[in-house]
């Protein structure tokens, strides 16, 4: 099996497995226990937090561990909305866009159902939020409560990168706060606090060869959030529950390696993605959804000009039968394929949004996988056209 689905998840890095196994062999005590065993575990927990904070250029207390990107996104949105509501008796406005991951869209819909005012900013045809468009939206908010803007750093289906630094300036000028979902960009492009200027950022370990079940929310120390999980004083009273230190040390190791290898690895991955683009250009009617500029080196999303005659699900299954693991952004609801909400928001017709194929690479991807992946898509599409 050739694995080109690294935006869904990545294989564990061997050094991550090694560090987690070492921890498991040596420590099991609760990080909250006063005895020596507990103290040893606490040291591991706090060193892991510090290692991640250093890479982000943040203070350790600004890094809150969560169960992953989904929880971190939920916490940023709900933690802020509930805090403002309890302090000021009113909900803040939330501004986001329709290309976000469901881990932003669904909590936003939930908050809207409670009465939170929500505004969606349009994206352009490459999937980017333009800072000027956001500026005019922010100017129309009359409430004196700082709005929360949540715009993802890089899109998980298309790889499109938003100009987060400029967006942060616009949001701050308007007195708002910026959260960015950096799950896909972390470890691939610069995500330091000083580069992005976001007030909150979401990360997940399993997208960077770390373990599943752990992520983090960076929260600027000036920002107060309502606790999401009540029941213990862990994570500075913000997330009760015994800390999964084994996962923390694995996450920290994955972050350390990603930071060390990022530039060289992403240069090589960028070359592979360019080669993939070139090879795929030979397929008649191919449409590249991922823009050539302002996109992650790890993602290449394509669709087809005759998409109405191609079945999106059959494309992915056909690739799987050829031994290639890829994905699309379409969700299967009640037995029928739904078009990708991301491509729809970018203005693609429904048929093209259903027939998208996403190749996603990692630093472990080989040139052979690229050659095989491109060949397989050509075969699958040609066969489908012959029989349609
Ligand atoms: N945000 C983005 C952009 C993602 O791609 C994902 C995972 O696919 C998530 C959030 C959810 O992260 P997790 O799987 O760690 O909950």
CSV table of C-alpha atoms and ligand atoms in Angstrom, one decimal:
chain,number,residue,atom,x,y,z
A,1,UNK,CA,0.0,0.0,0.0
A,2,UNK,CA,1.3,3.4,-1.0
A,3,UNK,CA,0.2,5.9,1.6
A,4,UNK,CA,-0.6,9.4,0.3
A,5,UNK,CA,-3.2,10.3,3.0
A,6,UNK,CA,-0.9,12.1,5.5
A,7,UNK,CA,-3.4,15.0,6.1
A,8,UNK,CA,-5.7,12.4,7.6
A,9,UNK,CA,-3.0,11.1,9.8
A,10,UNK,CA,0.7,10.2,9.8
A,11,UNK,CA,2.6,7.1,10.8
A,12,UNK,CA,4.5,7.3,14.1
A,13,UNK,CA,8.1,8.4,14.0
A,14,UNK,CA,10.3,5.6,15.4
A,15,UNK,CA,12.0,8.0,17.8
A,16,UNK,CA,8.5,9.0,19.1
A,17,UNK,CA,7.7,5.3,19.8
A,18,UNK,CA,11.1,4.9,21.5
A,19,UNK,CA,10.6,7.9,23.8
A,20,UNK,CA,7.0,6.9,24.7
A,21,UNK,CA,8.2,3.3,25.4
A,22,UNK,CA,11.0,4.6,27.6
A,23,UNK,CA,8.5,6.7,29.6
A,24,UNK,CA,6.1,3.8,29.9
A,25,UNK,CA,8.9,1.5,31.2
A,26,UNK,CA,10.1,4.0,33.8
A,27,UNK,CA,7.0,6.0,35.0
A,28,UNK,CA,3.4,5.3,35.6
A,29,UNK,CA,2.7,7.5,38.7
A,30,UNK,CA,0.1,10.2,38.5
A,31,UNK,CA,1.6,13.6,37.8
A,32,UNK,CA,-0.6,15.0,40.6
A,33,UNK,CA,0.8,12.7,43.3
A,34,UNK,CA,3.2,14.2,45.9
A,35,UNK,CA,5.5,11.2,46.2
A,36,UNK,CA,8.7,10.9,44.2
A,37,UNK,CA,7.1,8.8,41.4
A,38,UNK,CA,4.5,11.5,40.9
A,39,UNK,CA,7.2,14.2,40.9
A,40,UNK,CA,9.1,12.3,38.2
A,41,UNK,CA,6.0,12.1,36.0
A,42,UNK,CA,5.3,15.8,36.6
A,43,UNK,CA,8.9,16.7,35.5
A,44,UNK,CA,8.2,14.8,32.2
A,45,UNK,CA,4.9,16.5,31.7
A,46,UNK,CA,6.3,20.0,32.2
A,47,UNK,CA,9.5,19.3,30.2
A,48,UNK,CA,7.2,18.2,27.3
A,49,UNK,CA,5.2,21.3,27.6
A,50,UNK,CA,8.3,23.4,27.7
A,51,UNK,CA,9.8,21.7,24.6
A,52,UNK,CA,6.6,22.5,22.6
A,53,UNK,CA,6.5,26.1,24.0
A,54,UNK,CA,10.0,26.7,22.9
A,55,UNK,CA,9.2,25.8,19.3
A,56,UNK,CA,6.2,28.1,19.4
A,57,UNK,CA,8.1,30.9,21.1
A,58,UNK,CA,5.4,30.8,23.8
A,59,UNK,CA,5.5,30.5,27.6
A,60,UNK,CA,4.9,27.0,28.9
A,61,UNK,CA,1.8,28.2,30.8
A,62,UNK,CA,0.3,29.3,27.4
A,63,UNK,CA,0.3,25.7,26.2
A,64,UNK,CA,-2.8,23.7,27.3
A,65,UNK,CA,-2.9,20.0,26.4
A,66,UNK,CA,-6.1,18.6,24.9
A,67,UNK,CA,-7.1,15.3,23.4
A,68,UNK,CA,-6.4,16.7,19.9
A,69,UNK,CA,-7.3,19.4,17.4
A,70,UNK,CA,-11.0,18.9,17.7
A,71,UNK,CA,-11.0,19.5,21.5
A,72,UNK,CA,-8.6,22.5,21.2
A,73,UNK,CA,-10.9,24.1,18.6
A,74,UNK,CA,-14.0,23.5,20.7
A,75,UNK,CA,-12.2,24.9,23.7
A,76,UNK,CA,-11.1,28.1,22.0
A,77,UNK,CA,-14.6,28.9,20.7
A,78,UNK,CA,-16.7,27.7,23.7
A,79,UNK,CA,-14.2,28.7,26.3
A,80,UNK,CA,-14.1,32.3,25.0
A,81,UNK,CA,-17.9,32.5,24.4
A,82,UNK,CA,-18.8,31.2,27.8
A,83,UNK,CA,-16.3,33.4,29.6
A,84,UNK,CA,-17.5,36.6,27.9
A,85,UNK,CA,-21.2,35.6,28.5
A,86,UNK,CA,-20.5,35.0,32.2
A,87,UNK,CA,-18.5,38.2,32.7
A,88,UNK,CA,-20.5,40.6,30.5
A,89,UNK,CA,-23.9,39.0,30.3
A,90,UNK,CA,-23.7,39.0,26.5
A,91,UNK,CA,-22.3,36.7,23.8
A,92,UNK,CA,-19.4,37.8,21.7
A,93,UNK,CA,-19.7,37.7,17.9
A,94,UNK,CA,-17.8,34.8,16.2
A,95,UNK,CA,-16.5,35.3,12.7
A,96,UNK,CA,-15.3,32.4,10.7
A,97,UNK,CA,-15.4,31.1,7.2
A,98,UNK,CA,-17.0,28.1,5.4
A,99,UNK,CA,-13.8,26.3,4.5
A,100,UNK,CA,-13.0,25.5,8.1
A,101,UNK,CA,-12.7,21.9,9.4
A,102,UNK,CA,-15.9,20.6,11.0
A,103,UNK,CA,-14.1,20.9,14.3
A,104,UNK,CA,-14.7,24.6,13.9
A,105,UNK,CA,-17.9,24.7,11.9
A,106,UNK,CA,-19.9,22.3,14.2
A,107,UNK,CA,-19.0,24.0,17.6
A,108,UNK,CA,-19.8,27.3,15.8
A,109,UNK,CA,-23.2,26.0,14.8
A,110,UNK,CA,-23.7,24.8,18.3
A,111,UNK,CA,-22.9,28.2,19.8
A,112,UNK,CA,-25.2,29.8,17.2
A,113,UNK,CA,-28.0,27.6,18.5
A,114,UNK,CA,-27.5,29.1,21.9
A,115,UNK,CA,-27.8,32.6,20.5
A,116,UNK,CA,-24.2,33.5,19.7
A,117,UNK,CA,-24.1,35.9,16.7
A,118,UNK,CA,-22.1,34.2,13.9
A,119,UNK,CA,-20.8,35.8,10.7
A,120,UNK,CA,-19.1,33.9,7.8
A,121,UNK,CA,-16.5,35.7,5.8
A,122,UNK,CA,-16.3,34.8,2.1
A,123,UNK,CA,-13.2,33.2,0.7
A,124,UNK,CA,-11.8,33.8,-2.8
A,125,UNK,CA,-11.5,31.2,-5.5
A,126,UNK,CA,-8.3,29.9,-4.0
A,127,UNK,CA,-9.9,29.5,-0.6
A,128,UNK,CA,-8.2,32.4,1.1
A,129,UNK,CA,-9.7,35.0,3.4
A,130,UNK,CA,-8.8,38.5,2.2
A,131,UNK,CA,-7.8,40.8,5.1
A,132,UNK,CA,-9.7,43.7,3.6
A,133,UNK,CA,-12.9,41.7,3.3
A,134,UNK,CA,-12.6,40.8,7.0
A,135,UNK,CA,-11.8,44.5,7.9
A,136,UNK,CA,-15.2,45.6,6.4
A,137,UNK,CA,-17.1,42.8,8.3
A,138,UNK,CA,-15.4,43.8,11.6
A,139,UNK,CA,-16.3,47.5,11.0
A,140,UNK,CA,-20.0,46.5,10.9
A,141,UNK,CA,-20.0,45.0,14.4
A,142,UNK,CA,-21.5,47.5,16.8
A,143,UNK,CA,-21.3,45.6,20.1
A,144,UNK,CA,-18.5,46.8,22.4
A,145,UNK,CA,-17.5,43.1,23.1
A,146,UNK,CA,-14.3,41.9,21.5
A,147,UNK,CA,-15.4,39.5,18.7
A,148,UNK,CA,-13.6,36.2,18.2
A,149,UNK,CA,-12.3,35.5,14.7
A,150,UNK,CA,-11.4,31.9,13.8
A,151,UNK,CA,-9.6,31.5,10.5
A,152,UNK,CA,-7.6,28.4,9.8
A,153,UNK,CA,-3.9,28.7,9.0
A,154,UNK,CA,-3.9,26.1,6.2
A,155,UNK,CA,-6.8,24.1,4.8
A,156,UNK,CA,-6.8,20.3,5.3
A,157,UNK,CA,-8.4,19.6,1.9
A,158,UNK,CA,-6.6,22.0,-0.4
A,159,UNK,CA,-3.5,23.1,1.5
A,160,UNK,CA,-4.4,26.8,0.9
A,161,UNK,CA,-2.6,29.0,3.4
A,162,UNK,CA,-4.3,32.1,4.8
A,163,UNK,CA,-2.4,35.3,5.5
A,164,UNK,CA,-2.7,34.9,9.2
A,165,UNK,CA,-0.2,37.6,10.2
A,166,UNK,CA,-2.2,40.2,8.2
A,167,UNK,CA,-5.5,38.9,9.4
A,168,UNK,CA,-4.2,39.2,13.0
A,169,UNK,CA,-3.4,42.8,12.4
A,170,UNK,CA,-6.9,43.5,11.0
A,171,UNK,CA,-8.5,41.7,13.9
A,172,UNK,CA,-6.4,43.4,16.6
A,173,UNK,CA,-7.0,46.9,15.0
A,174,UNK,CA,-10.7,46.2,15.4
A,175,UNK,CA,-10.2,45.2,19.1
A,176,UNK,CA,-11.0,41.5,18.4
A,177,UNK,CA,-9.2,38.2,19.2
A,178,UNK,CA,-7.8,35.8,16.6
A,179,UNK,CA,-7.8,32.0,16.9
A,180,UNK,CA,-6.2,29.9,14.1
A,181,UNK,CA,-6.5,26.2,13.5
A,182,UNK,CA,-2.9,25.3,12.7
A,183,UNK,CA,-3.4,21.5,12.7
A,184,UNK,CA,-2.2,21.1,9.1
A,185,UNK,CA,0.4,23.8,9.0
A,186,UNK,CA,2.3,23.0,12.2
A,187,UNK,CA,5.6,21.3,11.5
A,188,UNK,CA,5.3,22.2,7.8
A,189,UNK,CA,5.6,26.0,7.8
A,190,UNK,CA,6.4,28.6,10.4
A,191,UNK,CA,3.8,28.7,13.2
A,192,UNK,CA,5.7,30.6,15.9
A,193,UNK,CA,3.6,33.1,17.9
A,194,UNK,CA,5.9,35.9,16.7
A,195,UNK,CA,5.2,34.9,13.0
A,196,UNK,CA,1.4,34.6,13.2
A,197,UNK,CA,0.4,36.9,16.0
A,198,UNK,CA,-2.7,34.9,16.8
A,199,UNK,CA,-4.1,34.9,20.3
A,200,UNK,CA,-5.0,31.2,20.2
A,201,UNK,CA,-3.7,28.4,18.0
A,202,UNK,CA,-4.7,24.8,17.7
A,203,UNK,CA,-2.3,21.9,17.2
A,204,UNK,CA,-2.5,18.1,16.9
A,205,UNK,CA,0.2,15.5,17.4
A,206,UNK,CA,-1.0,12.8,15.0
A,207,UNK,CA,-0.5,15.0,11.9
A,208,UNK,CA,3.2,15.3,12.6
A,209,UNK,CA,4.1,11.7,13.2
A,210,UNK,CA,3.1,11.9,16.9
A,211,UNK,CA,0.5,9.8,18.8
A,212,UNK,CA,-3.3,10.1,18.4
A,213,UNK,CA,-5.3,11.5,21.2
A,214,UNK,CA,-3.2,14.5,22.1
A,215,UNK,CA,-3.0,18.1,20.9
A,216,UNK,CA,-2.7,21.5,22.3
A,217,UNK,CA,-4.2,24.9,22.4
A,218,UNK,CA,-1.9,27.9,22.6
A,219,UNK,CA,-3.7,30.6,24.6
A,220,UNK,CA,-2.0,34.0,25.0
A,221,UNK,CA,-1.6,34.6,28.7
A,222,UNK,CA,-3.8,37.7,28.6
A,223,UNK,CA,-6.8,35.7,27.3
A,224,UNK,CA,-9.1,34.2,29.8
A,225,UNK,CA,-11.2,31.1,28.9
A,226,UNK,CA,-13.9,29.4,30.8
A,227,UNK,CA,-12.8,25.9,31.9
A,228,UNK,CA,-14.2,23.3,29.6
A,229,UNK,CA,-13.7,20.2,31.8
A,230,UNK,CA,-14.5,20.6,35.5
A,231,UNK,CA,-13.2,18.1,38.0
A,232,UNK,CA,-9.6,18.7,38.8
A,233,UNK,CA,-7.0,21.5,38.9
A,234,UNK,CA,-5.0,20.1,36.0
A,235,UNK,CA,-3.9,22.4,33.2
A,236,UNK,CA,-4.2,25.4,35.5
A,237,UNK,CA,-7.8,24.7,36.3
A,238,UNK,CA,-8.7,24.7,32.6
A,239,UNK,CA,-9.0,21.0,31.9
A,240,UNK,CA,-9.6,18.6,34.7
A,241,UNK,CA,-8.4,15.0,34.4
A,242,UNK,CA,-5.2,13.0,34.9
A,243,UNK,CA,-2.7,14.1,32.3
A,244,UNK,CA,-1.8,11.5,29.6
A,245,UNK,CA,2.0,12.1,30.1
A,246,UNK,CA,3.0,9.2,27.8
A,247,UNK,CA,1.2,11.0,25.0
A,248,UNK,CA,2.7,14.4,26.0
A,249,UNK,CA,6.3,13.0,25.7
A,250,UNK,CA,5.4,11.5,22.3
A,251,UNK,CA,4.0,14.8,21.2
A,252,UNK,CA,7.0,16.8,22.4
A,253,UNK,CA,9.4,14.4,20.6
A,254,UNK,CA,7.4,14.7,17.3
A,255,UNK,CA,7.5,18.5,17.6
A,256,UNK,CA,11.2,18.5,18.3
A,257,UNK,CA,11.9,16.4,15.3
A,258,UNK,CA,9.5,18.3,13.0
A,259,UNK,CA,11.1,21.6,14.0
A,260,UNK,CA,14.7,20.3,13.4
A,261,UNK,CA,13.9,18.7,10.0
A,262,UNK,CA,11.2,21.1,8.8
A,263,UNK,CA,13.1,23.2,6.3
A,264,UNK,CA,15.0,20.4,4.6
A,265,UNK,CA,12.1,18.0,4.7
A,266,UNK,CA,9.5,20.4,3.3
A,267,UNK,CA,11.9,21.5,0.5
A,268,UNK,CA,12.1,17.9,-0.6
A,269,UNK,CA,8.3,17.3,-0.1
A,270,UNK,CA,7.7,20.5,-2.2
A,271,UNK,CA,9.7,19.0,-5.0
A,272,UNK,CA,7.8,15.8,-4.9
A,273,UNK,CA,4.5,17.7,-5.0
A,274,UNK,CA,5.7,19.6,-8.0
A,275,UNK,CA,6.6,16.4,-9.7
A,276,UNK,CA,3.1,15.0,-8.8
A,277,UNK,CA,1.5,18.1,-10.3
A,278,UNK,CA,3.5,17.6,-13.5
A,279,UNK,CA,2.7,14.0,-13.8
A,280,UNK,CA,-1.0,14.5,-13.1
A,281,UNK,CA,-1.1,17.3,-15.8
A,282,UNK,CA,-1.0,14.5,-18.4
A,283,UNK,CA,-4.6,13.5,-17.4
A,284,UNK,CA,-7.1,15.1,-19.7
A,285,UNK,CA,-9.5,17.5,-18.0
A,286,UNK,CA,-7.7,17.6,-14.7
A,287,UNK,CA,-8.3,20.7,-12.6
A,288,UNK,CA,-5.9,21.6,-9.9
A,289,UNK,CA,-7.8,22.8,-6.8
A,290,UNK,CA,-4.6,23.5,-4.7
A,291,UNK,CA,-3.2,26.8,-5.8
A,292,UNK,CA,0.5,26.9,-6.9
A,293,UNK,CA,1.2,29.8,-4.6
A,294,UNK,CA,0.3,30.1,-0.9
A,295,UNK,CA,-0.3,26.4,-0.4
A,296,UNK,CA,1.3,23.8,1.9
A,297,UNK,CA,4.0,21.7,0.2
A,298,UNK,CA,2.2,18.6,1.5
A,299,UNK,CA,-1.2,18.7,-0.2
A,300,UNK,CA,-2.3,18.4,-3.8
A,301,UNK,CA,-6.1,18.4,-4.4
A,302,UNK,CA,-7.5,17.8,-7.9
A,303,UNK,CA,-10.9,17.5,-9.6
A,304,UNK,CA,-12.0,17.1,-13.2
A,305,UNK,CA,-13.7,19.2,-15.9
A,306,UNK,CA,-16.1,16.2,-16.7
A,307,UNK,CA,-16.7,15.5,-13.0
A,308,UNK,CA,-20.4,15.0,-13.6
A,309,UNK,CA,-19.5,11.7,-15.3
A,310,UNK,CA,-17.1,10.5,-12.6
A,311,UNK,CA,-18.1,9.0,-9.3
A,312,UNK,CA,-16.1,10.6,-6.4
A,313,UNK,CA,-16.4,7.5,-4.1
A,314,UNK,CA,-15.5,5.2,-7.0
A,315,UNK,CA,-12.4,7.3,-7.6
A,316,UNK,CA,-11.1,6.8,-4.1
A,317,UNK,CA,-12.1,3.1,-4.1
A,318,UNK,CA,-10.5,2.6,-7.5
A,319,UNK,CA,-7.2,4.2,-6.2
A,320,UNK,CA,-7.4,1.9,-3.1
A,321,UNK,CA,-7.7,-1.2,-5.4
A,322,UNK,CA,-4.6,0.0,-7.2
A,323,UNK,CA,-2.8,0.1,-3.8
A,324,UNK,CA,-2.9,3.9,-3.3
A,325,UNK,CA,-4.4,5.5,-0.1
A,326,UNK,CA,-5.8,8.9,-0.8
A,327,UNK,CA,-8.9,10.8,0.4
A,328,UNK,CA,-11.4,13.3,-0.7
A,329,UNK,CA,-13.2,16.0,1.3
A,330,UNK,CA,-16.7,14.6,0.6
A,331,UNK,CA,-18.6,13.2,3.4
A,332,UNK,CA,-20.8,10.1,3.0
A,333,UNK,CA,-24.2,11.0,4.5
A,334,UNK,CA,-27.1,8.6,4.5
A,335,UNK,CA,-25.4,6.4,1.9
A,336,UNK,CA,-24.8,9.2,-0.7
A,337,UNK,CA,-21.7,11.2,-1.3
A,338,UNK,CA,-22.0,14.9,-0.3
A,339,UNK,CA,-19.9,17.4,-2.1
A,340,UNK,CA,-16.9,18.9,-0.2
A,341,UNK,CA,-18.0,21.9,1.8
A,342,UNK,CA,-14.6,23.4,1.2
A,343,UNK,CA,-14.7,23.3,-2.6
A,344,UNK,CA,-18.3,24.5,-2.6
A,345,UNK,CA,-17.2,27.6,-0.5
A,346,UNK,CA,-14.5,28.2,-3.1
A,347,UNK,CA,-17.2,28.3,-5.8
A,348,UNK,CA,-16.7,24.9,-7.5
A,349,UNK,CA,-19.9,23.3,-8.9
A,350,UNK,CA,-21.3,20.4,-6.8
A,351,UNK,CA,-20.1,17.7,-9.3
A,352,UNK,CA,-16.5,18.9,-9.1
A,353,UNK,CA,-16.8,19.2,-5.3
A,354,UNK,CA,-17.9,15.6,-5.2
A,355,UNK,CA,-15.1,14.2,-7.5
A,356,UNK,CA,-12.1,15.8,-5.7
A,357,UNK,CA,-9.1,13.7,-4.9
A,358,UNK,CA,-6.6,14.8,-2.2
A,359,UNK,CA,-3.0,13.5,-2.3
A,360,UNK,CA,-1.2,14.4,0.9
A,361,UNK,CA,2.5,13.8,1.5
A,362,UNK,CA,4.8,13.7,4.5
A,363,UNK,CA,8.5,13.7,5.1
A,364,UNK,CA,8.4,9.9,4.7
A,365,UNK,CA,6.9,10.1,1.2
A,366,UNK,CA,9.1,8.6,-1.5
A,367,UNK,CA,9.3,9.4,-5.2
A,368,UNK,CA,8.0,5.9,-6.1
A,369,UNK,CA,4.8,6.7,-4.2
A,370,UNK,CA,4.4,9.8,-6.4
A,371,UNK,CA,5.0,7.9,-9.6
A,372,UNK,CA,2.6,5.1,-8.6
A,373,UNK,CA,0.0,7.6,-7.3
A,374,UNK,CA,-0.1,9.6,-10.6
A,375,UNK,CA,-0.2,6.4,-12.7
A,376,UNK,CA,-3.0,5.0,-10.6
A,377,UNK,CA,-5.2,8.1,-10.9
A,378,UNK,CA,-4.7,8.2,-14.7
A,379,UNK,CA,-5.7,4.5,-15.0
A,380,UNK,CA,-8.7,4.9,-12.7
A,381,UNK,CA,-10.1,8.0,-14.5
A,382,UNK,CA,-9.5,6.6,-18.0
A,383,UNK,CA,-11.3,3.3,-17.0
A,384,UNK,CA,-14.2,5.2,-15.5
A,385,UNK,CA,-14.5,7.4,-18.7
A,386,UNK,CA,-14.5,4.3,-20.9
A,387,UNK,CA,-17.4,2.8,-19.0
A,388,UNK,CA,-19.4,5.9,-18.4
B,1,LIG,N1,-8.5,20.8,12.2
B,1,LIG,C1,-7.9,20.5,11.0
B,1,LIG,C2,-7.6,21.5,10.0
B,1,LIG,C3,-7.8,19.1,10.7
B,1,LIG,O1,-7.2,18.7,9.6
B,1,LIG,C4,-8.1,18.1,11.7
B,1,LIG,C5,-8.0,16.7,11.5
B,1,LIG,O2,-8.2,16.2,10.4
B,1,LIG,C6,-8.6,18.6,12.9
B,1,LIG,C7,-8.8,20.0,13.1
B,1,LIG,C8,-9.0,17.6,14.0
B,1,LIG,O3,-7.9,17.2,14.7
B,1,LIG,P1,-7.9,15.9,15.6
B,1,LIG,O4,-8.0,14.7,14.7
B,1,LIG,O5,-6.6,15.9,16.4
B,1,LIG,O6,-9.0,16.0,16.6
